[in-house]
PDB file of C-alpha atoms in Angstrom:
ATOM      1  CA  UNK J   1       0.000   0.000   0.000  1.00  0.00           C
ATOM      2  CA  UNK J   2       1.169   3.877  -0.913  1.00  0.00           C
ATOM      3  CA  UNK J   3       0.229   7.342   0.040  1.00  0.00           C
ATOM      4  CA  UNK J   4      -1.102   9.208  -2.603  1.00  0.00           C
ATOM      5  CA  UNK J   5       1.507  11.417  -2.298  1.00  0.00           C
ATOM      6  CA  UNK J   6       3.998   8.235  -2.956  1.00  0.00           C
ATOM      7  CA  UNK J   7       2.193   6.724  -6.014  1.00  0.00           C
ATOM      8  CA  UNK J   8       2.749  10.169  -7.554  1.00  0.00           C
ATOM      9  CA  UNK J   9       6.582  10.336  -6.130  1.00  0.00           C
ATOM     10  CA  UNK J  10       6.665   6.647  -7.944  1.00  0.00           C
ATOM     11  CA  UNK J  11       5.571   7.583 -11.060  1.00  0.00           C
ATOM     12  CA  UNK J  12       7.611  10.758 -11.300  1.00  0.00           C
ATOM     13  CA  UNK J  13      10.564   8.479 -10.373  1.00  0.00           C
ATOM     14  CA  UNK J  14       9.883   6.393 -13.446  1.00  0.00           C
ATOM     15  CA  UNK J  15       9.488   9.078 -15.706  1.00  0.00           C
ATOM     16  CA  UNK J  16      12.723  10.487 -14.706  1.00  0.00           C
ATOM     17  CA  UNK J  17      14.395   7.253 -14.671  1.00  0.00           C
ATOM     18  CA  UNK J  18      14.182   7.658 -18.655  1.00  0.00           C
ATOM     19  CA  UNK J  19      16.164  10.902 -19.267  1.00  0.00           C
ATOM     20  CA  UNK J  20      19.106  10.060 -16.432  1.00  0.00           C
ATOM     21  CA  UNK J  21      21.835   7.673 -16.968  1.00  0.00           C
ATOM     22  CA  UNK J  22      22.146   4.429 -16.021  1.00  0.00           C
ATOM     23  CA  UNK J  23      24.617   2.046 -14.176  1.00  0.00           C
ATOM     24  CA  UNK J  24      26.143   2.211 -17.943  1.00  0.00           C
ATOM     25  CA  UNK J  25      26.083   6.177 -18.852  1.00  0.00           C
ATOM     26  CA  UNK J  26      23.151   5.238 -21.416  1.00  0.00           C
ATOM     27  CA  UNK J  27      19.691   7.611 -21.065  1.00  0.00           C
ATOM     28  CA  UNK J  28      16.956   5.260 -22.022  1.00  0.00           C
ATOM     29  CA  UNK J  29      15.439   8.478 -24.074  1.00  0.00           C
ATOM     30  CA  UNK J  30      18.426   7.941 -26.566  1.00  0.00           C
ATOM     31  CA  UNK J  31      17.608   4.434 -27.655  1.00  0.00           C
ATOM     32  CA  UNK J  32      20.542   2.879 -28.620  1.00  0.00           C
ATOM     33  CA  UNK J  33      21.874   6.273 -30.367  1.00  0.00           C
ATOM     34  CA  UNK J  34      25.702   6.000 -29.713  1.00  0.00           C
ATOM     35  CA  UNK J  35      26.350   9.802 -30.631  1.00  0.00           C
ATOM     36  CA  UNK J  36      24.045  11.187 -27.535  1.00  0.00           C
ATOM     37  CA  UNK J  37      25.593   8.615 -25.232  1.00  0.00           C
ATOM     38  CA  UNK J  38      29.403   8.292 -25.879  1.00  0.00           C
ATOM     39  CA  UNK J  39      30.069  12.283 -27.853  1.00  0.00           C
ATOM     40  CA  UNK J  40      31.286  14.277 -25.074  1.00  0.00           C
ATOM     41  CA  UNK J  41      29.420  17.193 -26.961  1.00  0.00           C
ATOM     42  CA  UNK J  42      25.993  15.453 -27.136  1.00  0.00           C
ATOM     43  CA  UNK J  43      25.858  12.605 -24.073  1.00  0.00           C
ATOM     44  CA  UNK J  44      24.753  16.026 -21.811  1.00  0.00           C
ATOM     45  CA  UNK J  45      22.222  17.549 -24.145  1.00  0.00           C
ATOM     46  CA  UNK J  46      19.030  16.185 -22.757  1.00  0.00           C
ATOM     47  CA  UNK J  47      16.129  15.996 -25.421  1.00  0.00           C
ATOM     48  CA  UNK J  48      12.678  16.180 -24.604  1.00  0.00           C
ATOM     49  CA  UNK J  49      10.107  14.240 -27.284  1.00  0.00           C
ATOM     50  CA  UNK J  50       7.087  14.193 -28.373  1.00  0.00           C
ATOM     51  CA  UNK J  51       6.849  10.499 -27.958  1.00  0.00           C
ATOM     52  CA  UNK J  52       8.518   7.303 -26.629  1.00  0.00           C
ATOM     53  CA  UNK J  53       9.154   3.849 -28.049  1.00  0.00           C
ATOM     54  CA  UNK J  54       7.082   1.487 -25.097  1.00  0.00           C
ATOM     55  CA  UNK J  55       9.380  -0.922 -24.866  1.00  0.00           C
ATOM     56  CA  UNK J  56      13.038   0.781 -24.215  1.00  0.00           C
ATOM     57  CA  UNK J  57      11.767   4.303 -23.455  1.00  0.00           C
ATOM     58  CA  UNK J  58      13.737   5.930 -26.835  1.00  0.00           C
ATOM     59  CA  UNK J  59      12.221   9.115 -27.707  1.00  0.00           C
ATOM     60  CA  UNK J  60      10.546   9.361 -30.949  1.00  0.00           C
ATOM     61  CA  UNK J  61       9.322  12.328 -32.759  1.00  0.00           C
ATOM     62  CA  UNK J  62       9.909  15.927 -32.547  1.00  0.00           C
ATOM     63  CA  UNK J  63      12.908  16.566 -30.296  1.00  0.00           C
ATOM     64  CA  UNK J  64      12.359  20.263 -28.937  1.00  0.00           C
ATOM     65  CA  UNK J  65       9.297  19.963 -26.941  1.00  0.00           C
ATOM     66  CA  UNK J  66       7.834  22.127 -24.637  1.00  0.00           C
ATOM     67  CA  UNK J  67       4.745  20.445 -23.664  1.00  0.00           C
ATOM     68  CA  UNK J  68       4.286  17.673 -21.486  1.00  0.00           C
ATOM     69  CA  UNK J  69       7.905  16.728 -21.633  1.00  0.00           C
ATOM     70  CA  UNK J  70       8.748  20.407 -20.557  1.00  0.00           C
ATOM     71  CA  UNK J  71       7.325  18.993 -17.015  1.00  0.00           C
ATOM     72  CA  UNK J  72      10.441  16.551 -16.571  1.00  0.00           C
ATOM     73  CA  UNK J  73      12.626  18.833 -15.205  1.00  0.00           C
ATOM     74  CA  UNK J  74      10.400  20.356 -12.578  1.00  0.00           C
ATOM     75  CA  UNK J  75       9.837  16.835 -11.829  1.00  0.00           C
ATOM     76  CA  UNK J  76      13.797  16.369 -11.036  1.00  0.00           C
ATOM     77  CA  UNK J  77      14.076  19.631  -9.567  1.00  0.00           C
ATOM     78  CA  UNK J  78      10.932  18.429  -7.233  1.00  0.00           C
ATOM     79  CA  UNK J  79      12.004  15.117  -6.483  1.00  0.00           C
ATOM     80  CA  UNK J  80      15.271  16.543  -4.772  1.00  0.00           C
ATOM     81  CA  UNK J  81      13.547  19.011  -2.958  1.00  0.00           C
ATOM     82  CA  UNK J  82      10.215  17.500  -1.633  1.00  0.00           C
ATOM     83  CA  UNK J  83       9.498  14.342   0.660  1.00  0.00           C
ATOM     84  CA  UNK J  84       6.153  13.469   2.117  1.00  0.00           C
ATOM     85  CA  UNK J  85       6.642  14.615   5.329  1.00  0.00           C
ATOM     86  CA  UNK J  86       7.979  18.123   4.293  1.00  0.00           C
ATOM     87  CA  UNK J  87       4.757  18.293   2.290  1.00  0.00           C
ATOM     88  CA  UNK J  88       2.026  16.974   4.233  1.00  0.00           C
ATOM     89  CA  UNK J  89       3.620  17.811   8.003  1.00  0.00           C
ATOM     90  CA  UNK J  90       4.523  21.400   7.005  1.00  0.00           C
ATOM     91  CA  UNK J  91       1.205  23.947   8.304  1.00  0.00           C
ATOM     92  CA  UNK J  92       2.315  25.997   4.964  1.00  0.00           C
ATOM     93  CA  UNK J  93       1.532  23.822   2.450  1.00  0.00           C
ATOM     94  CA  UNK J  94      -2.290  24.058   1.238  1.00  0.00           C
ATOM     95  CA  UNK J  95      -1.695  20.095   0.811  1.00  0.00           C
ATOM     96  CA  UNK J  96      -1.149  19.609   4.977  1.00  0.00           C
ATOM     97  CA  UNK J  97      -4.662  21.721   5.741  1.00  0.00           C
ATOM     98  CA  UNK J  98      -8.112  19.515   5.543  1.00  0.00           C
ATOM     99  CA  UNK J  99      -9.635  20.752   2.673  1.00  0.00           C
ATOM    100  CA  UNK J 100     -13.343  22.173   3.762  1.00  0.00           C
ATOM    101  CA  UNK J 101     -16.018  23.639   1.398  1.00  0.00           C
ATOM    102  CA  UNK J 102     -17.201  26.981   1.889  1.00  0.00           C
ATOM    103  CA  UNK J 103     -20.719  26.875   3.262  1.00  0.00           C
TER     104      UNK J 103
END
C-alpha cells in the first residue's frame, strides 16, 4: 500500500528514470543512439520528445518539446527538494490543511 503522495513520487521516479543515466552512462530516451551517449558534446544535451518507443523508453518524434515533456525537469528539480513529510507535516503547504467547502 502507498500514500497518494507516494504513487505520484513513484511515477515521477519512473518518468525520470528515462532521461538520467544508467549504471552504464546510457539515457533510455536515446535508444541505442551512440552519438548522444558516448560524444562528449551530445551525451549532456538532454532531449525532450514528443513520444517514446514502449518498450526501451527511446524518444521518438519531434525533439524540442515544450509540452508535457517540458514537465520533466520540474519533476527532477521536485524530487530533490520535496518528501512526504515536508509536504504533508509542514502547516504551509495548502496540501497539509483539511480541505473544507465553503458553506
Amino acid at each position: 500500500m502507498m500514500t497518494l503522495f507516494e504513487v505520484a513520487m513513484e511515477l515521477s521516479r519512473r518518468l525520470i528514470a528515462t532521461f538520467l543515466p544508467d549504471a552504464d552512462g546510457h539515457r533510455p530516451v536515446y535508444g541505442g543512439t551512440k552519438l548522444f551517449g558516448d560524444d562528449p558534446h551530445w551525451r549532456d544535451l538532454v532531449l525532450f520528445y514528443e513520444y517514446f518507443h514502449g518498450d526501451n523508453g527511446a524518444g521518438l518524434g519531434a525533439s524540442h518539446q515544450t509540452g508535457w515533456t517540458g514537465l520533466v525537469p520540474k519533476l527532477i528539480q521536485s524530487h530533490g527538494q520535496f518528501d512526504a513529510d515536508s509536504v504533508l507535516n509542514d502547516p504551509h503547504w495548502p496540501l497539509a490543511r483539511p480541505y473544507r467547502r465553503p458553506s
